Coordinates of C-alpha atoms and ligand atoms in Angstrom, one line a residue:
M1 CA -23.3 -10.5 -9.6
T2 CA -23.3 -13.8 -7.5
R3 CA -22.4 -13.2 -4.1
Y4 CA -19.6 -15.2 -2.6
N5 CA -21.0 -17.2 0.4
A6 CA -21.1 -20.7 1.9
W7 CA -24.2 -21.6 0.1
N8 CA -22.9 -20.6 -3.2
V9 CA -19.8 -22.3 -2.9
F10 CA -21.5 -25.7 -1.9
K11 CA -24.0 -25.3 -4.8
N12 CA -21.3 -24.5 -7.5
G13 CA -19.3 -27.5 -6.0
L14 CA -22.1 -29.6 -7.1
T15 CA -22.9 -27.9 -10.3
G16 CA -19.5 -27.9 -12.0
Q17 CA -18.6 -24.4 -11.0
K18 CA -21.0 -22.9 -13.8
G19 CA -22.7 -20.5 -11.7
W20 CA -20.3 -17.7 -11.0
D21 CA -20.4 -14.4 -13.0
R22 CA -17.3 -12.7 -14.1
A23 CA -15.8 -10.7 -11.3
W24 CA -15.5 -7.5 -13.6
R25 CA -16.5 -6.5 -16.9
D26 CA -14.2 -5.5 -19.7
P27 CA -16.1 -2.4 -21.1
E28 CA -15.6 -0.2 -23.9
P29 CA -15.2 3.5 -22.8
R30 CA -18.4 5.9 -22.6
S31 CA -18.5 9.3 -24.2
E32 CA -17.7 11.2 -21.0
Y33 CA -17.0 10.4 -17.5
D34 CA -17.7 12.3 -14.4
V35 CA -14.5 11.1 -12.8
I36 CA -11.3 9.3 -14.7
I37 CA -9.0 7.8 -12.3
V38 CA -5.5 7.0 -13.9
G39 CA -4.1 3.8 -12.4
A40 CA -5.8 0.5 -11.4
G41 CA -3.5 -0.3 -8.3
L42 CA -5.1 -0.3 -4.7
H43 CA -5.6 3.4 -4.4
G44 CA -7.2 4.0 -7.8
L45 CA -9.6 1.0 -7.5
A46 CA -10.3 2.0 -3.7
T47 CA -11.2 5.5 -4.6
A48 CA -13.3 4.3 -7.5
Y49 CA -15.2 1.9 -5.0
Y50 CA -15.8 4.7 -2.3
L51 CA -16.8 7.2 -4.9
A52 CA -19.6 5.0 -6.2
K53 CA -20.4 3.6 -2.7
E54 CA -20.0 6.6 -0.4
H55 CA -20.6 9.5 -2.8
G56 CA -22.9 8.0 -5.5
L57 CA -20.7 8.9 -8.4
K58 CA -21.0 5.9 -10.7
N59 CA -20.0 7.3 -14.0
V60 CA -16.4 6.7 -13.1
A61 CA -13.7 5.2 -15.2
V62 CA -10.4 3.5 -13.9
V63 CA -7.6 3.7 -16.8
E64 CA -5.0 1.2 -16.3
K65 CA -1.8 0.7 -18.6
G66 CA -1.3 -3.1 -17.8
W67 CA -3.8 -5.3 -15.9
L68 CA -5.4 -4.3 -12.7
G69 CA -3.4 -4.9 -9.5
G70 CA -0.2 -5.6 -11.7
G71 CA 1.8 -2.8 -10.3
N72 CA 3.0 -2.5 -6.6
A73 CA -0.4 -3.7 -5.6
G74 CA 0.6 -7.2 -6.4
R75 CA 4.2 -6.9 -5.4
N76 CA 4.2 -5.9 -1.8
T77 CA 4.9 -7.8 1.5
T78 CA 1.4 -7.1 2.6
I79 CA 2.1 -5.5 6.0
V80 CA -0.6 -3.7 7.6
R81 CA -0.2 -1.6 10.8
S82 CA -1.1 2.0 12.1
N83 CA 1.8 2.7 14.4
Y84 CA 2.2 6.3 13.4
M85 CA 2.6 9.1 15.9
L86 CA 2.3 12.6 14.2
P87 CA -1.0 14.2 13.7
G88 CA -2.5 13.6 10.3
N89 CA -0.7 10.2 9.8
R90 CA -1.8 9.0 13.0
Q91 CA -5.6 9.6 12.3
F92 CA -5.3 8.5 8.7
Y93 CA -3.6 5.2 9.3
E94 CA -5.9 4.3 12.3
K95 CA -9.0 5.1 9.9
S96 CA -7.2 2.7 7.5
L97 CA -6.8 -0.1 10.1
S98 CA -10.4 0.3 11.1
L99 CA -11.5 -0.2 7.4
W100 CA -9.1 -3.3 7.1
E101 CA -11.1 -4.9 10.1
N102 CA -14.2 -5.0 8.1
L103 CA -12.9 -5.1 4.6
T104 CA -13.8 -8.8 3.7
N105 CA -17.4 -8.2 4.8
E106 CA -17.6 -4.8 3.1
L107 CA -16.4 -6.2 -0.3
N108 CA -17.9 -9.6 0.1
Y109 CA -14.4 -10.8 -0.8
N110 CA -12.1 -12.7 1.4
V111 CA -9.0 -10.2 1.6
M112 CA -7.5 -12.8 4.2
F113 CA -6.7 -10.0 6.8
S114 CA -4.9 -11.6 9.5
Q115 CA -4.4 -9.6 12.7
R116 CA -1.3 -11.6 13.9
A117 CA 0.7 -8.7 15.4
H118 CA 3.3 -6.4 14.1
I119 CA 6.6 -6.6 16.2
T120 CA 9.4 -4.0 15.9
L121 CA 12.6 -5.3 17.7
L122 CA 14.6 -2.9 19.9
H123 CA 18.2 -2.9 20.1
S124 CA 19.2 0.1 22.2
P125 CA 17.9 2.1 25.2
A126 CA 17.4 5.1 22.9
A127 CA 15.3 2.9 20.6
R128 CA 13.2 1.7 23.5
D129 CA 12.6 5.3 24.6
A130 CA 11.5 6.4 21.4
A131 CA 9.1 3.4 21.0
A132 CA 7.6 4.1 24.4
R133 CA 6.9 7.8 23.3
R134 CA 5.3 6.6 19.8
Y135 CA 3.4 3.5 21.3
N136 CA 2.1 5.6 24.4
T137 CA 1.0 8.4 21.9
M138 CA -0.8 5.6 19.8
R139 CA -2.6 4.3 23.0
N140 CA -3.5 7.8 24.2
T141 CA -5.1 8.5 20.9
G142 CA -7.2 5.5 20.7
S143 CA -5.1 3.0 18.9
D144 CA -3.3 -0.1 20.4
G145 CA 0.3 -0.7 21.3
E146 CA 2.5 -2.7 23.8
L147 CA 6.1 -2.9 24.8
W148 CA 7.5 -6.3 25.4
D149 CA 10.5 -7.1 27.5
L150 CA 12.8 -9.8 26.4
A151 CA 11.3 -12.5 28.4
K152 CA 7.9 -12.0 26.9
L153 CA 9.5 -11.8 23.3
K154 CA 11.2 -14.8 23.6
K155 CA 8.5 -16.7 24.8
E156 CA 6.3 -15.4 21.7
V157 CA 8.9 -15.4 18.9
P158 CA 11.3 -18.1 19.9
H159 CA 13.4 -18.5 16.7
L160 CA 15.1 -15.1 16.7
N161 CA 18.8 -14.8 17.4
Y162 CA 19.1 -13.6 20.8
N163 CA 22.7 -14.0 20.9
N164 CA 23.6 -11.4 18.4
S165 CA 26.2 -9.4 20.0
R166 CA 26.2 -6.7 17.2
F167 CA 22.5 -6.2 17.3
P168 CA 21.5 -7.6 20.7
I169 CA 17.6 -7.6 21.1
M170 CA 16.3 -5.8 24.1
G171 CA 12.7 -6.2 23.6
A172 CA 10.1 -5.1 21.1
A173 CA 7.3 -2.5 20.5
V174 CA 4.2 -4.3 19.3
Q175 CA 0.8 -3.6 17.6
P176 CA -1.5 -6.5 18.2
R177 CA -4.1 -5.3 15.8
A178 CA -1.6 -5.1 12.9
G179 CA -0.8 -8.0 10.7
N180 CA -1.1 -8.7 6.9
A181 CA -3.4 -9.5 4.1
R182 CA -3.7 -11.0 0.6
H183 CA -2.6 -8.2 -1.6
D184 CA -4.1 -9.6 -4.8
A185 CA -7.5 -10.4 -3.0
V186 CA -7.7 -6.6 -2.0
A187 CA -7.1 -5.5 -5.7
W188 CA -9.6 -8.0 -6.9
G189 CA -12.1 -7.2 -4.2
Y190 CA -12.2 -3.4 -4.8
A191 CA -12.3 -3.9 -8.6
R192 CA -15.3 -6.2 -8.2
G193 CA -16.9 -3.9 -5.9
A194 CA -16.6 -0.8 -7.9
D195 CA -17.6 -2.9 -11.1
M196 CA -20.8 -4.0 -9.4
Q197 CA -21.6 -0.2 -8.9
G198 CA -21.2 0.7 -12.5
V199 CA -17.5 1.9 -12.6
D200 CA -15.6 0.9 -15.7
I201 CA -12.1 -0.5 -15.5
L202 CA -10.3 0.2 -18.6
Q203 CA -7.2 -2.1 -18.7
N204 CA -4.5 -2.1 -21.2
R205 CA -4.9 1.4 -22.0
E206 CA -1.9 3.6 -21.1
V207 CA -2.6 7.2 -20.5
T208 CA 0.0 9.3 -22.8
A209 CA -1.2 12.7 -22.4
I210 CA -3.3 14.6 -20.0
K211 CA -5.5 17.3 -22.2
R212 CA -6.2 20.7 -20.9
E213 CA -8.1 23.6 -22.1
N214 CA -8.7 27.1 -20.7
G215 CA -6.9 26.1 -17.6
R216 CA -8.9 22.9 -17.0
V217 CA -8.3 19.2 -17.7
T218 CA -10.5 17.9 -20.3
G219 CA -9.6 14.3 -20.3
V220 CA -6.8 12.0 -21.2
E221 CA -5.3 10.8 -24.1
T222 CA -4.5 6.9 -24.1
S223 CA -2.9 4.5 -26.3
R224 CA -6.5 3.4 -27.5
G225 CA -8.0 6.8 -27.9
F226 CA -9.0 9.9 -26.1
I227 CA -11.3 9.8 -23.0
K228 CA -13.2 12.7 -21.9
G229 CA -13.7 13.4 -18.2
K230 CA -14.9 16.3 -15.9
K231 CA -12.3 15.5 -13.2
V232 CA -9.2 13.3 -13.5
A233 CA -7.3 12.0 -10.6
L234 CA -4.0 10.4 -10.6
A235 CA -3.1 7.3 -8.6
V236 CA -0.3 5.8 -10.3
A237 CA 2.3 5.3 -7.4
G238 CA 5.8 5.1 -8.9
N239 CA 4.9 6.7 -12.2
S240 CA 3.5 9.9 -10.4
S241 CA 6.3 12.3 -11.8
R242 CA 5.7 11.0 -15.4
L243 CA 2.0 11.7 -15.2
W244 CA 2.6 15.1 -13.3
Q245 CA 4.9 16.2 -16.3
M246 CA 2.1 15.1 -18.7
A247 CA -0.1 17.5 -17.0
G248 CA 2.4 20.3 -17.7
F249 CA 4.0 20.6 -14.3
N250 CA 7.8 20.4 -13.6
T251 CA 8.7 18.2 -10.8
L252 CA 7.3 16.6 -7.7
P253 CA 8.7 16.1 -4.3
I254 CA 9.0 12.4 -4.9
E255 CA 11.8 10.1 -6.3
T256 CA 10.9 6.9 -7.6
H257 CA 12.9 4.0 -6.3
K258 CA 12.8 0.1 -6.6
L259 CA 12.0 -2.0 -3.6
Q260 CA 12.3 -5.9 -3.9
A261 CA 10.7 -8.5 -2.0
F262 CA 11.3 -12.3 -1.5
V263 CA 9.6 -15.4 -1.0
S264 CA 11.2 -18.9 0.0
E265 CA 10.0 -22.4 -0.4
P266 CA 7.1 -23.3 1.8
L267 CA 8.0 -24.3 5.6
K268 CA 5.9 -25.7 8.5
P269 CA 4.5 -23.0 10.5
L270 CA 7.6 -21.1 12.0
L271 CA 6.7 -17.4 12.6
D272 CA 3.2 -16.3 13.8
Q273 CA 3.7 -12.6 13.6
V274 CA 5.3 -9.8 11.3
V275 CA 8.8 -9.1 12.6
V276 CA 10.7 -5.9 11.8
F277 CA 14.3 -5.3 12.3
G278 CA 15.9 -1.8 11.7
V279 CA 19.1 -0.4 13.0
G280 CA 20.8 2.5 10.8
H281 CA 20.9 1.0 7.2
A282 CA 20.1 -2.4 8.1
H283 CA 16.5 -2.8 7.5
F284 CA 14.4 -6.4 7.3
Y285 CA 10.8 -7.7 7.9
I286 CA 9.7 -11.0 7.7
S287 CA 6.3 -12.9 7.8
Q288 CA 5.0 -16.3 6.9
S289 CA 2.4 -16.7 4.2
D290 CA -0.7 -18.8 4.7
K291 CA 1.1 -21.2 2.1
G292 CA 4.2 -21.6 4.3
G293 CA 6.6 -19.4 2.3
M294 CA 8.8 -16.9 4.3
V295 CA 8.0 -13.5 2.8
F296 CA 10.7 -10.8 3.5
G297 CA 12.2 -7.7 2.3
G298 CA 14.7 -4.9 3.1
D299 CA 15.6 -1.5 1.9
I300 CA 15.2 0.4 -1.6
D301 CA 17.8 -0.4 -4.3
W302 CA 19.6 2.9 -3.5
Y303 CA 19.4 4.2 -7.0
K304 CA 16.3 5.7 -8.9
S305 CA 14.6 3.8 -11.5
Y306 CA 11.3 3.0 -13.3
A307 CA 12.2 -0.7 -14.0
Q308 CA 10.2 -3.2 -12.0
R309 CA 13.2 -5.4 -11.5
G310 CA 15.7 -5.7 -8.7
N311 CA 19.5 -6.5 -8.5
L312 CA 21.7 -8.8 -6.8
P313 CA 23.4 -6.6 -4.1
L314 CA 20.1 -6.2 -2.5
V315 CA 19.5 -10.0 -2.5
Q316 CA 22.9 -10.3 -0.5
D317 CA 21.9 -7.4 1.7
V318 CA 18.5 -8.9 2.7
A319 CA 19.8 -12.3 3.0
E320 CA 22.6 -11.1 5.3
C321 CA 19.9 -9.4 7.7
A322 CA 17.8 -12.6 7.4
V323 CA 20.5 -15.0 8.7
S324 CA 21.7 -12.5 11.3
M325 CA 18.2 -12.1 12.7
M326 CA 16.8 -15.6 12.0
P327 CA 19.8 -18.0 11.5
C328 CA 17.4 -20.9 11.4
I329 CA 16.3 -20.0 7.7
G330 CA 19.8 -19.8 6.6
R331 CA 19.5 -23.0 4.4
V332 CA 16.0 -22.3 3.2
R333 CA 15.7 -22.0 -0.6
L334 CA 14.6 -18.7 -2.1
L335 CA 11.8 -19.2 -4.5
R336 CA 11.3 -15.9 -6.1
H337 CA 12.1 -12.4 -5.8
W338 CA 10.8 -9.4 -7.6
S339 CA 10.6 -5.5 -7.4
G340 CA 8.1 -2.7 -7.7
V341 CA 8.6 0.9 -7.9
M342 CA 8.1 3.2 -5.0
D343 CA 7.0 6.9 -5.0
M344 CA 9.2 8.0 -2.1
S345 CA 8.3 11.3 -0.9
M346 CA 10.9 13.7 0.7
D347 CA 9.3 13.5 4.3
G348 CA 8.1 10.0 3.8
S349 CA 4.4 10.9 4.0
P350 CA 1.9 10.9 1.2
F351 CA 0.0 13.5 -0.9
I352 CA -3.7 13.3 -1.2
C353 CA -4.6 16.7 -2.5
K354 CA -5.8 19.2 -5.1
T355 CA -3.3 20.5 -7.6
P356 CA -2.8 23.9 -9.2
I357 CA -5.4 22.8 -11.9
D358 CA -8.9 22.9 -10.5
N359 CA -10.2 19.6 -11.6
L360 CA -7.1 17.5 -11.6
Y361 CA -6.4 15.6 -8.2
L362 CA -3.3 13.8 -6.6
N363 CA -2.7 10.6 -4.8
A364 CA 0.8 9.7 -4.4
G365 CA 4.0 9.4 -2.2
W366 CA 3.2 6.3 -0.5
N367 CA 6.7 5.1 0.0
Y368 CA 6.9 1.5 1.4
G369 CA 3.6 2.0 3.2
G370 CA 0.9 2.2 0.6
F371 CA -0.5 -1.2 1.0
K372 CA -1.9 -0.6 4.5
A373 CA -2.9 2.9 3.4
S374 CA -5.2 1.9 0.5
P375 CA -8.5 1.7 2.2
A376 CA -8.0 5.2 4.0
S377 CA -6.5 6.7 0.8
G378 CA -9.6 5.6 -1.2
W379 CA -11.8 6.8 1.5
Y380 CA -10.3 10.2 1.9
F381 CA -9.3 10.6 -1.9
S382 CA -12.9 9.8 -3.0
D383 CA -14.3 12.4 -0.5
L384 CA -11.9 15.0 -1.8
I385 CA -12.7 14.5 -5.4
A386 CA -16.8 14.5 -4.8
N387 CA -16.7 17.4 -2.5
D388 CA -13.7 19.3 -4.0
R389 CA -12.4 20.0 -0.3
P390 CA -10.2 17.9 1.9
D391 CA -11.3 16.3 5.1
P392 CA -9.4 17.8 8.1
V393 CA -7.5 14.5 8.4
I394 CA -5.7 14.7 5.1
A395 CA -5.6 18.7 5.3
G396 CA -1.8 18.5 5.9
H397 CA -1.1 16.1 3.2
T398 CA -0.5 18.8 0.3
L399 CA 2.1 19.5 -1.9
D400 CA 3.1 22.9 -0.6
R401 CA 3.9 21.7 3.0
F402 CA 7.5 21.9 2.1
Q403 CA 7.0 25.5 1.0
R404 CA 5.2 26.4 4.0
G405 CA 7.6 24.2 6.3
Y406 CA 4.8 22.0 7.5
I407 CA 6.3 18.5 6.7
I408 CA 5.1 15.5 8.2
D409 CA 8.4 13.8 8.7
E410 CA 7.5 10.6 10.8
R411 CA 10.9 9.3 11.2
G412 CA 12.8 12.6 11.4
A413 CA 14.9 11.5 8.5
G414 CA 14.7 14.5 6.6
P415 CA 14.5 15.0 2.8
D416 CA 16.3 11.7 2.1
P417 CA 14.0 9.1 0.5
K418 CA 16.1 6.0 1.1
L419 CA 15.8 6.7 4.9
H420 CA 11.9 6.9 4.8
G421 CA 9.9 3.6 5.0
Ligands
FAD501 C1 8.5 -4.9 -2.6 C2 7.4 -4.1 -2.1 C3 7.1 -4.2 -0.7 C4 6.1 -3.5 -0.2 N1 5.7 -3.9 1.1 C5 4.8 -3.1 1.7 C6 4.1 -3.5 3.0 O1 4.4 -4.5 3.4 N2 3.3 -2.7 3.5 C7 2.7 -1.7 2.7 O2 1.8 -0.8 3.3 N3 3.1 -1.2 1.5 C8 4.3 -2.0 1.1 N4 4.6 -1.5 -0.2 C9 4.1 -0.4 -0.8 C10 2.7 -0.4 -1.6 O3 2.7 -1.7 -2.4 C11 2.6 0.5 -2.4 O4 2.8 1.8 -1.9 C12 1.0 0.7 -3.1 O5 0.8 -0.5 -3.7 C13 1.1 1.8 -4.0 O6 -0.3 2.1 -4.4 P1 -1.0 1.4 -5.8 O7 -1.3 0.1 -5.3 O8 -2.1 2.3 -6.2 O9 0.2 1.2 -6.7 P2 0.3 0.5 -8.0 O10 -0.3 -1.0 -7.9 O11 1.8 0.5 -8.6 O12 -0.8 1.0 -9.0 C14 -0.5 2.1 -9.8 C15 -0.8 1.6 -11.2 O13 -0.9 2.9 -12.1 C16 -0.6 2.3 -13.5 N5 0.0 3.3 -14.3 C17 1.1 3.9 -14.2 N6 1.3 4.7 -15.3 C18 0.1 4.5 -16.0 C19 -0.3 5.4 -17.1 N7 0.6 6.1 -17.8 N8 -1.4 5.2 -17.7 C20 -2.3 4.2 -17.0 N9 -1.8 3.6 -15.8 C21 -0.6 3.8 -15.4 C22 0.4 1.2 -13.2 O14 0.4 0.2 -14.1 C23 -0.2 0.5 -11.8 O15 -1.1 -0.5 -12.1 C24 5.6 -2.4 -0.8 C25 6.0 -2.3 -2.2 C26 6.7 -2.9 -2.8 C27 7.0 -2.9 -4.2

């Protein structure tokens, strides 16, 4: 595989761009795999990559019903942060951020990770106190976090509405190492990295059944034939409940909801950070892409669905938040908006765990936050699959945490998916 580097870019520039290899193959399935991963989103691809790279398991297939990266992987607003407080989540997301910091080198693929800071606006003394607790915990446990007063915030982010009497801005909680990345590039980088190590990525093959014999999974039935596997791992995000039922189970503590995102026409540089606004049900986050478009989003669509398309009331809701927080973009034209399907868990935290079937593994429950989680998700999920036991960091991210009463409810929002981000 041709490496991506300055010399090869230069050489190919002079020789008609003919020296590049295909980024990944389009193979026929083998007779049997050690591991079959269902879903070629970020989590499935990262898992395949680390299975091969860290655990030497190369007889691996990733089975995808559409094209790789065509689900939530390519639809998110690309925010990467690790501002979590609760044990389990805190270490997990910090590990993820540390993997992000070297991901471009690791994959030899420019994922355009930009540590431009993540700024959560604070609108009340209570919010400031809660943020102080969270960000102090982060600092005390090896992450980074700052509290900015109003003067500092105005200097760094001048274009916000500081005269908003309904939502007065009092300051901000900031994680400087956070930021965003190019979502497609992450999927392509992991896919290329996995393929280079011998992983088969099987696109346009929908898994239609999970076959079981004598209490074990034997493989997956797909729209283009049966594929035999010693272990099967599910990483299908918003479709988790469907696959769960194919495996013969009833329900997961997950609801599938839609989340929309928006991008405006390109503007000159206006916003150099990721800014988040949230008060009660009003929720809004915005950043500016390298092409200049303002990329933003808000809440989920308030009803459950597997359809990857949004609705107009949410366009209005998000636009209201936008002009309320950044009136200067009130006349900017919207270029596109789209939707993905979110696997919203009942406490807002994920599942990376074994299942009641010995050789079936589950990766799900990512809510709004699975983009930033994808490196650590692949890291720990591959470790779980290879060694058949959870790393202590993910030991709490099990399905039975609700039965045992050990939920990881980061926002204290209770079992209400629409309140979890
Ligand atoms: C609008 C929006 C904004 C978001 N913003 C952010 C953000 O700013 N920061 C952040 O951290 N997270 C964000 N997220 C969440 C993040 O995108 C997801 O949590 C994450 O992408 C989910 O993991 P994934 O990439 O593996 O999922 P997906 O990309 O959805 O991958 C799952 C794959 O499984 C495949 N599949 C499903 N069923 C089958 C089947 N039967 N057979 C074979 N394949 C199947 C699907 O086709 C899909 O490709 C956002 C999501 C959306 C929709």
